[in-house]
Amino acid sequence: MNKQLNESARIFLIDDHPAVLEGLSLLLAQEQHVVCGEASCLAEMHERLDACMPDIVVLDLSLCEESGLDALPELLRRGIPALVYSMHEDSSTIKRVLERGASGYITKREKSTVLLEALRCVLAGERYISPRTTANLDDKDIFAQMHPLTPTLSERESQIIALLAK
């Protein structure tokens, strides 16, 4: 991926709330990004994804009667990074998402600037965990268990991240 910070990205949105999709579209347009497609369920994602060729997918976990978790294997298979944008803040959900290969996790209670920072990081090939998400993880070792997208951290860097998480 590794897009430059000032490059526009092609973003595919998956959320079952029309107002959220509209709000995200407006926010992303202000940052010169292109929303290349939207889906409110997994079937729509499968139908529309090929035509869009997105750089990244912003994915909600709660999709009517479905789980956005079920989209992750397909997105990974296609090499499309997924930034999960969800209301779920519990540690077990966050861990499952990260263990299944999501490139980032941000809660819907974060400010829009945090969402934009998460997009920049993931588009640059880095993993992103929002501050609120990090605070909700009760097992800080999840960072060591995740599939790294960037080189392994030094012992001191790991200590600093652990301290920041506290």
PDB file of N, CA and C in Angstrom, residues 57-150:
ATOM      1  N   VAL A  57     -10.506  -0.585   3.178  1.00  0.00           N
ATOM      2  CA  VAL A  57     -11.911  -0.720   3.546  1.00  0.00           C
ATOM      3  C   VAL A  57     -12.079  -0.248   4.981  1.00  0.00           C
ATOM      4  N   VAL A  58     -13.080   0.594   5.208  1.00  0.00           N
ATOM      5  CA  VAL A  58     -13.469   0.988   6.561  1.00  0.00           C
ATOM      6  C   VAL A  58     -14.694   0.145   6.887  1.00  0.00           C
ATOM      7  N   LEU A  59     -14.587  -0.675   7.910  1.00  0.00           N
ATOM      8  CA  LEU A  59     -15.541  -1.746   8.169  1.00  0.00           C
ATOM      9  C   LEU A  59     -16.162  -1.652   9.555  1.00  0.00           C
ATOM     10  N   ASP A  60     -17.492  -1.664   9.591  1.00  0.00           N
ATOM     11  CA  ASP A  60     -18.212  -1.771  10.857  1.00  0.00           C
ATOM     12  C   ASP A  60     -18.348  -3.250  11.198  1.00  0.00           C
ATOM     13  N   LEU A  61     -18.444  -3.574  12.468  1.00  0.00           N
ATOM     14  CA  LEU A  61     -18.609  -4.971  12.876  1.00  0.00           C
ATOM     15  C   LEU A  61     -20.063  -5.404  12.932  1.00  0.00           C
ATOM     16  N   SER A  62     -20.962  -4.498  13.258  1.00  0.00           N
ATOM     17  CA  SER A  62     -22.378  -4.836  13.396  1.00  0.00           C
ATOM     18  C   SER A  62     -23.116  -4.443  12.125  1.00  0.00           C
ATOM     19  N   LEU A  63     -23.464  -5.458  11.343  1.00  0.00           N
ATOM     20  CA  LEU A  63     -24.145  -5.238  10.065  1.00  0.00           C
ATOM     21  C   LEU A  63     -25.474  -5.988  10.084  1.00  0.00           C
ATOM     22  N   CYS A  64     -26.508  -5.354  10.576  1.00  0.00           N
ATOM     23  CA  CYS A  64     -27.825  -6.002  10.733  1.00  0.00           C
ATOM     24  C   CYS A  64     -27.649  -7.339  11.445  1.00  0.00           C
ATOM     25  N   GLU A  65     -27.876  -8.427  10.751  1.00  0.00           N
ATOM     26  CA  GLU A  65     -27.771  -9.759  11.364  1.00  0.00           C
ATOM     27  C   GLU A  65     -26.414 -10.409  11.107  1.00  0.00           C
ATOM     28  N   GLU A  66     -25.473  -9.664  10.523  1.00  0.00           N
ATOM     29  CA  GLU A  66     -24.180 -10.224  10.161  1.00  0.00           C
ATOM     30  C   GLU A  66     -23.073  -9.587  10.994  1.00  0.00           C
ATOM     31  N   SER A  67     -21.892 -10.193  10.904  1.00  0.00           N
ATOM     32  CA  SER A  67     -20.723  -9.646  11.578  1.00  0.00           C
ATOM     33  C   SER A  67     -19.693  -9.221  10.541  1.00  0.00           C
ATOM     34  N   GLY A  68     -19.184  -8.024  10.707  1.00  0.00           N
ATOM     35  CA  GLY A  68     -18.117  -7.561   9.833  1.00  0.00           C
ATOM     36  C   GLY A  68     -16.861  -8.411   9.947  1.00  0.00           C
ATOM     37  N   LEU A  69     -16.729  -9.143  11.051  1.00  0.00           N
ATOM     38  CA  LEU A  69     -15.598 -10.063  11.197  1.00  0.00           C
ATOM     39  C   LEU A  69     -15.527 -11.042  10.034  1.00  0.00           C
ATOM     40  N   ASP A  70     -16.695 -11.413   9.513  1.00  0.00           N
ATOM     41  CA  ASP A  70     -16.742 -12.383   8.425  1.00  0.00           C
ATOM     42  C   ASP A  70     -16.225 -11.810   7.113  1.00  0.00           C
ATOM     43  N   ALA A  71     -16.051 -10.500   7.035  1.00  0.00           N
ATOM     44  CA  ALA A  71     -15.494  -9.880   5.823  1.00  0.00           C
ATOM     45  C   ALA A  71     -13.972  -9.950   5.809  1.00  0.00           C
ATOM     46  N   LEU A  72     -13.350 -10.058   6.968  1.00  0.00           N
ATOM     47  CA  LEU A  72     -11.891  -9.971   7.053  1.00  0.00           C
ATOM     48  C   LEU A  72     -11.147 -11.028   6.228  1.00  0.00           C
ATOM     49  N   PRO A  73     -11.553 -12.301   6.246  1.00  0.00           N
ATOM     50  CA  PRO A  73     -10.804 -13.274   5.422  1.00  0.00           C
ATOM     51  C   PRO A  73     -10.797 -12.915   3.933  1.00  0.00           C
ATOM     52  N   GLU A  74     -11.908 -12.459   3.416  1.00  0.00           N
ATOM     53  CA  GLU A  74     -11.985 -12.088   2.004  1.00  0.00           C
ATOM     54  C   GLU A  74     -11.117 -10.864   1.708  1.00  0.00           C
ATOM     55  N   LEU A  75     -11.148  -9.890   2.599  1.00  0.00           N
ATOM     56  CA  LEU A  75     -10.329  -8.696   2.396  1.00  0.00           C
ATOM     57  C   LEU A  75      -8.842  -9.048   2.464  1.00  0.00           C
ATOM     58  N   LEU A  76      -8.467  -9.903   3.401  1.00  0.00           N
ATOM     59  CA  LEU A  76      -7.073 -10.344   3.494  1.00  0.00           C
ATOM     60  C   LEU A  76      -6.657 -11.099   2.241  1.00  0.00           C
ATOM     61  N   ARG A  77      -7.528 -11.973   1.754  1.00  0.00           N
ATOM     62  CA  ARG A  77      -7.237 -12.746   0.546  1.00  0.00           C
ATOM     63  C   ARG A  77      -6.967 -11.821  -0.633  1.00  0.00           C
ATOM     64  N   ARG A  78      -7.706 -10.721  -0.703  1.00  0.00           N
ATOM     65  CA  ARG A  78      -7.554  -9.766  -1.799  1.00  0.00           C
ATOM     66  C   ARG A  78      -6.422  -8.767  -1.559  1.00  0.00           C
ATOM     67  N   GLY A  79      -5.845  -8.787  -0.376  1.00  0.00           N
ATOM     68  CA  GLY A  79      -4.764  -7.863  -0.069  1.00  0.00           C
ATOM     69  C   GLY A  79      -5.242  -6.446   0.205  1.00  0.00           C
ATOM     70  N   ILE A  80      -6.489  -6.308   0.654  1.00  0.00           N
ATOM     71  CA  ILE A  80      -7.053  -4.991   0.958  1.00  0.00           C
ATOM     72  C   ILE A  80      -7.032  -4.801   2.470  1.00  0.00           C
ATOM     73  N   PRO A  81      -6.329  -3.798   2.964  1.00  0.00           N
ATOM     74  CA  PRO A  81      -6.316  -3.577   4.413  1.00  0.00           C
ATOM     75  C   PRO A  81      -7.685  -3.120   4.922  1.00  0.00           C
ATOM     76  N   ALA A  82      -8.027  -3.574   6.112  1.00  0.00           N
ATOM     77  CA  ALA A  82      -9.310  -3.228   6.731  1.00  0.00           C
ATOM     78  C   ALA A  82      -9.073  -2.446   8.011  1.00  0.00           C
ATOM     79  N   LEU A  83      -9.684  -1.274   8.078  1.00  0.00           N
ATOM     80  CA  LEU A  83      -9.698  -0.474   9.295  1.00  0.00           C
ATOM     81  C   LEU A  83     -11.077  -0.644   9.907  1.00  0.00           C
ATOM     82  N   VAL A  84     -11.157  -1.307  11.044  1.00  0.00           N
ATOM     83  CA  VAL A  84     -12.438  -1.524  11.705  1.00  0.00           C
ATOM     84  C   VAL A  84     -12.816  -0.254  12.453  1.00  0.00           C
ATOM     85  N   TYR A  85     -14.051   0.185  12.224  1.00  0.00           N
ATOM     86  CA  TYR A  85     -14.602   1.411  12.815  1.00  0.00           C
ATOM     87  C   TYR A  85     -15.907   0.987  13.471  1.00  0.00           C
ATOM     88  N   SER A  86     -15.876   0.792  14.780  1.00  0.00           N
ATOM     89  CA  SER A  86     -16.980   0.107  15.442  1.00  0.00           C
ATOM     90  C   SER A  86     -17.346   0.744  16.773  1.00  0.00           C
ATOM     91  N   MET A  87     -18.572   0.475  17.203  1.00  0.00           N
ATOM     92  CA  MET A  87     -19.023   0.910  18.519  1.00  0.00           C
ATOM     93  C   MET A  87     -18.526  -0.032  19.609  1.00  0.00           C
ATOM     94  N   HIS A  88     -18.104  -1.230  19.237  1.00  0.00           N
ATOM     95  CA  HIS A  88     -17.673  -2.228  20.218  1.00  0.00           C
ATOM     96  C   HIS A  88     -16.332  -1.832  20.817  1.00  0.00           C
ATOM     97  N   GLU A  89     -16.291  -1.788  22.138  1.00  0.00           N
ATOM     98  CA  GLU A  89     -15.083  -1.367  22.837  1.00  0.00           C
ATOM     99  C   GLU A  89     -14.563  -2.418  23.802  1.00  0.00           C
ATOM    100  N   ASP A  90     -15.177  -3.594  23.809  1.00  0.00           N
ATOM    101  CA  ASP A  90     -14.745  -4.617  24.763  1.00  0.00           C
ATOM    102  C   ASP A  90     -13.478  -5.310  24.257  1.00  0.00           C
ATOM    103  N   SER A  91     -12.660  -5.693  25.192  1.00  0.00           N
ATOM    104  CA  SER A  91     -11.353  -6.275  24.907  1.00  0.00           C
ATOM    105  C   SER A  91     -11.442  -7.534  24.044  1.00  0.00           C
ATOM    106  N   SER A  92     -12.391  -8.397  24.323  1.00  0.00           N
ATOM    107  CA  SER A  92     -12.463  -9.657  23.574  1.00  0.00           C
ATOM    108  C   SER A  92     -12.788  -9.422  22.096  1.00  0.00           C
ATOM    109  N   THR A  93     -13.660  -8.485  21.794  1.00  0.00           N
ATOM    110  CA  THR A  93     -13.980  -8.173  20.402  1.00  0.00           C
ATOM    111  C   THR A  93     -12.767  -7.578  19.702  1.00  0.00           C
ATOM    112  N   ILE A  94     -12.110  -6.646  20.368  1.00  0.00           N
ATOM    113  CA  ILE A  94     -10.934  -6.007  19.776  1.00  0.00           C
ATOM    114  C   ILE A  94      -9.860  -7.052  19.470  1.00  0.00           C
ATOM    115  N   LYS A  95      -9.617  -7.950  20.406  1.00  0.00           N
ATOM    116  CA  LYS A  95      -8.615  -8.999  20.203  1.00  0.00           C
ATOM    117  C   LYS A  95      -8.977  -9.882  19.018  1.00  0.00           C
ATOM    118  N   ARG A  96     -10.250 -10.297  18.927  1.00  0.00           N
ATOM    119  CA  ARG A  96     -10.669 -11.155  17.800  1.00  0.00           C
ATOM    120  C   ARG A  96     -10.431 -10.460  16.469  1.00  0.00           C
ATOM    121  N   VAL A  97     -10.760  -9.185  16.410  1.00  0.00           N
ATOM    122  CA  VAL A  97     -10.584  -8.424  15.170  1.00  0.00           C
ATOM    123  C   VAL A  97      -9.105  -8.367  14.784  1.00  0.00           C
ATOM    124  N   LEU A  98      -8.256  -8.047  15.740  1.00  0.00           N
ATOM    125  CA  LEU A  98      -6.825  -7.924  15.450  1.00  0.00           C
ATOM    126  C   LEU A  98      -6.202  -9.269  15.117  1.00  0.00           C
ATOM    127  N   GLU A  99      -6.629 -10.318  15.812  1.00  0.00           N
ATOM    128  CA  GLU A  99      -6.109 -11.653  15.536  1.00  0.00           C
ATOM    129  C   GLU A  99      -6.525 -12.142  14.157  1.00  0.00           C
ATOM    130  N   ARG A 100      -7.651 -11.667  13.663  1.00  0.00           N
ATOM    131  CA  ARG A 100      -8.115 -12.075  12.329  1.00  0.00           C
ATOM    132  C   ARG A 100      -7.508 -11.233  11.213  1.00  0.00           C
ATOM    133  N   GLY A 101      -6.628 -10.322  11.567  1.00  0.00           N
ATOM    134  CA  GLY A 101      -5.854  -9.641  10.550  1.00  0.00           C
ATOM    135  C   GLY A 101      -6.264  -8.236  10.171  1.00  0.00           C
ATOM    136  N   ALA A 102      -7.158  -7.610  10.920  1.00  0.00           N
ATOM    137  CA  ALA A 102      -7.493  -6.217  10.616  1.00  0.00           C
ATOM    138  C   ALA A 102      -6.241  -5.358  10.755  1.00  0.00           C
ATOM    139  N   SER A 103      -6.132  -4.357   9.919  1.00  0.00           N
ATOM    140  CA  SER A 103      -4.965  -3.471   9.945  1.00  0.00           C
ATOM    141  C   SER A 103      -5.082  -2.388  11.004  1.00  0.00           C
ATOM    142  N   GLY A 104      -6.291  -2.195  11.521  1.00  0.00           N
ATOM    143  CA  GLY A 104      -6.478  -1.187  12.543  1.00  0.00           C
ATOM    144  C   GLY A 104      -7.835  -1.285  13.182  1.00  0.00           C
ATOM    145  N   TYR A 105      -7.956  -0.637  14.328  1.00  0.00           N
ATOM    146  CA  TYR A 105      -9.218  -0.633  15.069  1.00  0.00           C
ATOM    147  C   TYR A 105      -9.396   0.743  15.690  1.00  0.00           C
ATOM    148  N   ILE A 106     -10.564   1.303  15.480  1.00  0.00           N
ATOM    149  CA  ILE A 106     -10.914   2.597  16.056  1.00  0.00           C
ATOM    150  C   ILE A 106     -12.370   2.545  16.486  1.00  0.00           C
ATOM    151  N   THR A 107     -12.661   3.149  17.626  1.00  0.00           N
ATOM    152  CA  THR A 107     -14.040   3.154  18.086  1.00  0.00           C
ATOM    153  C   THR A 107     -14.776   4.365  17.513  1.00  0.00           C
ATOM    154  N   LYS A 108     -16.066   4.249  17.419  1.00  0.00           N
ATOM    155  CA  LYS A 108     -16.882   5.325  16.863  1.00  0.00           C
ATOM    156  C   LYS A 108     -17.004   6.509  17.817  1.00  0.00           C
ATOM    157  N   ARG A 109     -16.477   6.365  19.029  1.00  0.00           N
ATOM    158  CA  ARG A 109     -16.498   7.494  19.967  1.00  0.00           C
ATOM    159  C   ARG A 109     -15.257   8.363  19.847  1.00  0.00           C
ATOM    160  N   GLU A 110     -14.335   7.981  18.969  1.00  0.00           N
ATOM    161  CA  GLU A 110     -13.134   8.783  18.747  1.00  0.00           C
ATOM    162  C   GLU A 110     -13.492   9.999  17.889  1.00  0.00           C
ATOM    163  N   LYS A 111     -12.670  11.034  17.968  1.00  0.00           N
ATOM    164  CA  LYS A 111     -12.849  12.218  17.130  1.00  0.00           C
ATOM    165  C   LYS A 111     -12.489  11.878  15.690  1.00  0.00           C
ATOM    166  N   SER A 112     -13.010  12.664  14.774  1.00  0.00           N
ATOM    167  CA  SER A 112     -12.744  12.416  13.355  1.00  0.00           C
ATOM    168  C   SER A 112     -11.258  12.532  13.033  1.00  0.00           C
ATOM    169  N   THR A 113     -10.531  13.357  13.761  1.00  0.00           N
ATOM    170  CA  THR A 113      -9.094  13.481  13.512  1.00  0.00           C
ATOM    171  C   THR A 113      -8.371  12.164  13.785  1.00  0.00           C
ATOM    172  N   VAL A 114      -8.865  11.398  14.753  1.00  0.00           N
ATOM    173  CA  VAL A 114      -8.268  10.095  15.063  1.00  0.00           C
ATOM    174  C   VAL A 114      -8.550   9.125  13.919  1.00  0.00           C
ATOM    175  N   LEU A 115      -9.754   9.159  13.385  1.00  0.00           N
ATOM    176  CA  LEU A 115     -10.088   8.310  12.244  1.00  0.00           C
ATOM    177  C   LEU A 115      -9.178   8.638  11.058  1.00  0.00           C
ATOM    178  N   LEU A 116      -8.974   9.909  10.789  1.00  0.00           N
ATOM    179  CA  LEU A 116      -8.120  10.306   9.670  1.00  0.00           C
ATOM    180  C   LEU A 116      -6.673   9.885   9.898  1.00  0.00           C
ATOM    181  N   GLU A 117      -6.203   9.981  11.131  1.00  0.00           N
ATOM    182  CA  GLU A 117      -4.853   9.518  11.460  1.00  0.00           C
ATOM    183  C   GLU A 117      -4.744   8.011  11.259  1.00  0.00           C
ATOM    184  N   ALA A 118      -5.774   7.274  11.660  1.00  0.00           N
ATOM    185  CA  ALA A 118      -5.785   5.820  11.470  1.00  0.00           C
ATOM    186  C   ALA A 118      -5.702   5.479   9.986  1.00  0.00           C
ATOM    187  N   LEU A 119      -6.460   6.174   9.171  1.00  0.00           N
ATOM    188  CA  LEU A 119      -6.406   5.944   7.722  1.00  0.00           C
ATOM    189  C   LEU A 119      -5.003   6.210   7.183  1.00  0.00           C
ATOM    190  N   ARG A 120      -4.394   7.319   7.595  1.00  0.00           N
ATOM    191  CA  ARG A 120      -3.042   7.644   7.124  1.00  0.00           C
ATOM    192  C   ARG A 120      -2.056   6.531   7.491  1.00  0.00           C
ATOM    193  N   CYS A 121      -2.149   6.057   8.714  1.00  0.00           N
ATOM    194  CA  CYS A 121      -1.230   5.012   9.165  1.00  0.00           C
ATOM    195  C   CYS A 121      -1.429   3.709   8.391  1.00  0.00           C
ATOM    196  N   VAL A 122      -2.654   3.276   8.276  1.00  0.00           N
ATOM    197  CA  VAL A 122      -2.928   2.020   7.587  1.00  0.00           C
ATOM    198  C   VAL A 122      -2.552   2.127   6.111  1.00  0.00           C
ATOM    199  N   LEU A 123      -2.847   3.251   5.496  1.00  0.00           N
ATOM    200  CA  LEU A 123      -2.470   3.438   4.094  1.00  0.00           C
ATOM    201  C   LEU A 123      -0.956   3.461   3.909  1.00  0.00           C
ATOM    202  N   ALA A 124      -0.229   3.829   4.951  1.00  0.00           N
ATOM    203  CA  ALA A 124       1.231   3.836   4.904  1.00  0.00           C
ATOM    204  C   ALA A 124       1.813   2.455   5.221  1.00  0.00           C
ATOM    205  N   GLY A 125       0.939   1.471   5.431  1.00  0.00           N
ATOM    206  CA  GLY A 125       1.397   0.114   5.693  1.00  0.00           C
ATOM    207  C   GLY A 125       1.623  -0.198   7.152  1.00  0.00           C
ATOM    208  N   GLU A 126       1.173   0.672   8.034  1.00  0.00           N
ATOM    209  CA  GLU A 126       1.344   0.469   9.463  1.00  0.00           C
ATOM    210  C   GLU A 126       0.045  -0.043  10.076  1.00  0.00           C
ATOM    211  N   ARG A 127       0.169  -0.613  11.252  1.00  0.00           N
ATOM    212  CA  ARG A 127      -1.003  -1.028  12.008  1.00  0.00           C
ATOM    213  C   ARG A 127      -1.399   0.130  12.919  1.00  0.00           C
ATOM    214  N   TYR A 128      -2.719   0.333  13.135  1.00  0.00           N
ATOM    215  CA  TYR A 128      -3.166   1.440  13.976  1.00  0.00           C
ATOM    216  C   TYR A 128      -4.203   0.951  14.981  1.00  0.00           C
ATOM    217  N   ILE A 129      -3.964   1.277  16.225  1.00  0.00           N
ATOM    218  CA  ILE A 129      -4.911   0.994  17.305  1.00  0.00           C
ATOM    219  C   ILE A 129      -5.187   2.339  17.971  1.00  0.00           C
ATOM    220  N   SER A 130      -6.446   2.761  17.998  1.00  0.00           N
ATOM    221  CA  SER A 130      -6.775   4.077  18.541  1.00  0.00           C
ATOM    222  C   SER A 130      -6.520   4.135  20.050  1.00  0.00           C
ATOM    223  N   PRO A 131      -6.343   5.345  20.579  1.00  0.00           N
ATOM    224  CA  PRO A 131      -6.094   5.491  22.023  1.00  0.00           C
ATOM    225  C   PRO A 131      -7.189   4.853  22.885  1.00  0.00           C
ATOM    226  N   ARG A 132      -8.448   5.064  22.533  1.00  0.00           N
ATOM    227  CA  ARG A 132      -9.547   4.489  23.322  1.00  0.00           C
ATOM    228  C   ARG A 132      -9.501   2.965  23.241  1.00  0.00           C
ATOM    229  N   THR A 133      -9.198   2.443  22.071  1.00  0.00           N
ATOM    230  CA  THR A 133      -9.109   0.997  21.895  1.00  0.00           C
ATOM    231  C   THR A 133      -7.984   0.436  22.751  1.00  0.00           C
ATOM    232  N   THR A 134      -6.836   1.074  22.698  1.00  0.00           N
ATOM    233  CA  THR A 134      -5.683   0.628  23.470  1.00  0.00           C
ATOM    234  C   THR A 134      -6.014   0.624  24.962  1.00  0.00           C
ATOM    235  N   ALA A 135      -6.691   1.652  25.421  1.00  0.00           N
ATOM    236  CA  ALA A 135      -7.058   1.731  26.835  1.00  0.00           C
ATOM    237  C   ALA A 135      -8.000   0.605  27.242  1.00  0.00           C
ATOM    238  N   ASN A 136      -8.792   0.104  26.303  1.00  0.00           N
ATOM    239  CA  ASN A 136      -9.762  -0.942  26.610  1.00  0.00           C
ATOM    240  C   ASN A 136      -9.178  -2.349  26.569  1.00  0.00           C
ATOM    241  N   LEU A 137      -7.981  -2.489  26.038  1.00  0.00           N
ATOM    242  CA  LEU A 137      -7.365  -3.816  25.997  1.00  0.00           C
ATOM    243  C   LEU A 137      -6.844  -4.165  27.379  1.00  0.00           C
ATOM    244  N   ASP A 138      -7.341  -5.257  27.944  1.00  0.00           N
ATOM    245  CA  ASP A 138      -6.881  -5.651  29.267  1.00  0.00           C
ATOM    246  C   ASP A 138      -5.632  -6.512  29.183  1.00  0.00           C
ATOM    247  N   ASP A 139      -5.322  -7.024  28.018  1.00  0.00           N
ATOM    248  CA  ASP A 139      -4.128  -7.836  27.823  1.00  0.00           C
ATOM    249  C   ASP A 139      -3.222  -7.096  26.845  1.00  0.00           C
ATOM    250  N   LYS A 140      -2.284  -6.353  27.366  1.00  0.00           N
ATOM    251  CA  LYS A 140      -1.419  -5.525  26.519  1.00  0.00           C
ATOM    252  C   LYS A 140      -0.511  -6.368  25.636  1.00  0.00           C
ATOM    253  N   ASP A 141      -0.419  -7.687  25.915  1.00  0.00           N
ATOM    254  CA  ASP A 141       0.404  -8.553  25.082  1.00  0.00           C
ATOM    255  C   ASP A 141      -0.218  -8.798  23.710  1.00  0.00           C
ATOM    256  N   ILE A 142      -1.442  -8.313  23.480  1.00  0.00           N
ATOM    257  CA  ILE A 142      -2.073  -8.492  22.176  1.00  0.00           C
ATOM    258  C   ILE A 142      -1.202  -7.877  21.084  1.00  0.00           C
ATOM    259  N   PHE A 143      -0.463  -6.825  21.410  1.00  0.00           N
ATOM    260  CA  PHE A 143       0.397  -6.187  20.410  1.00  0.00           C
ATOM    261  C   PHE A 143       1.487  -7.146  19.941  1.00  0.00           C
ATOM    262  N   ALA A 144       1.987  -7.965  20.838  1.00  0.00           N
ATOM    263  CA  ALA A 144       3.018  -8.923  20.462  1.00  0.00           C
ATOM    264  C   ALA A 144       2.435 -10.078  19.659  1.00  0.00           C
ATOM    265  N   GLN A 145       1.144 -10.381  19.855  1.00  0.00           N
ATOM    266  CA  GLN A 145       0.508 -11.496  19.170  1.00  0.00           C
ATOM    267  C   GLN A 145       0.039 -11.139  17.768  1.00  0.00           C
ATOM    268  N   MET A 146      -0.156  -9.866  17.488  1.00  0.00           N
ATOM    269  CA  MET A 146      -0.660  -9.452  16.187  1.00  0.00           C
ATOM    270  C   MET A 146       0.374  -9.729  15.125  1.00  0.00           C
ATOM    271  N   HIS A 147      -0.112  -9.993  13.920  1.00  0.00           N
ATOM    272  CA  HIS A 147       0.787 -10.160  12.792  1.00  0.00           C
ATOM    273  C   HIS A 147       1.381  -8.799  12.471  1.00  0.00           C
ATOM    274  N   PRO A 148       2.667  -8.614  12.668  1.00  0.00           N
ATOM    275  CA  PRO A 148       3.242  -7.290  12.457  1.00  0.00           C
ATOM    276  C   PRO A 148       3.240  -6.900  10.983  1.00  0.00           C
ATOM    277  N   LEU A 149       2.897  -5.650  10.731  1.00  0.00           N
ATOM    278  CA  LEU A 149       2.976  -5.096   9.390  1.00  0.00           C
ATOM    279  C   LEU A 149       4.275  -4.328   9.226  1.00  0.00           C
ATOM    280  N   THR A 150       4.899  -4.006  10.357  1.00  0.00           N
ATOM    281  CA  THR A 150       6.153  -3.261  10.356  1.00  0.00           C
ATOM    282  C   THR A 150       7.171  -4.078  11.141  1.00  0.00           C
TER     283      THR A 150
END
